[in-house]
Structure formats: structure tokens, C-alpha cells
C-alpha angles and dihedrals in degrees: 000000000000120000119259116263100196142013089247083062098050086048093050095050097046089049087051092051093044090052092051088054095054097044088052091061114116107196108230134226112251091038123218121238125279090237090053092049091048086054088047093050089045091051089046091055093048093050093053094041089056093043095052095038089078091052092059119113140209133031118345091252087057092045096049086050094052096044089053091053089047090051094050092050092048089049090053093053092044090050088053087049096053091046085055091046089047088056092048088051091049093049087055094059117106118250123265106269096193117117115225111251122244 
């Protein structure tokens, strides 16, 4: 693997890999709670941030700015994933069994 030339390349590679991780997820039955999934996604964001932080180039100020941009992109992707997960959880709820009143 060739070394990264810019922080944009580091961010792009990290975002691409994070997307692969999210797209590989299979929602299980029984599903885990929404709170647990939020914790998992937060842990993934932290894991990717800490790993790619070591790849950032330039002065500390430049690295910090790039890392902040990277975290924001990961958080956005994580939020979109959690929205999909919430939709999945709602689809697993039993239908409302109340009969309409006449």
C-alpha cells in the first residue's frame, strides 16, 4: 500500500473503510437494543478515529483539523446507519392489536 500523500486521502480511505464496515452489518433476530447499537457505533467511530489519527500528516494544527473533519464524516455515516437500524427495530415490533372503536 502506497503511503498517503495528503490528509484528504487519509480521510477518504478511512471513510471508505468505515462505509464497508457499516454495509456488512446484518441485523439479527432477536435484535439488540437501540441503546446498545448506539454504543457499538460510537465505539466504531472511536476505533477508526484512533487508528487513522496515526496516519494524519502535517503540523499538529493541520492534523487536528483533519481529524475533526474525519470524525464528523464518520459520525454522519454512523447516524445514517442508526436511522436504518431504528427503522429495522420498528419493523420488528408486533402490530398494534387494538381494534378500532366504533
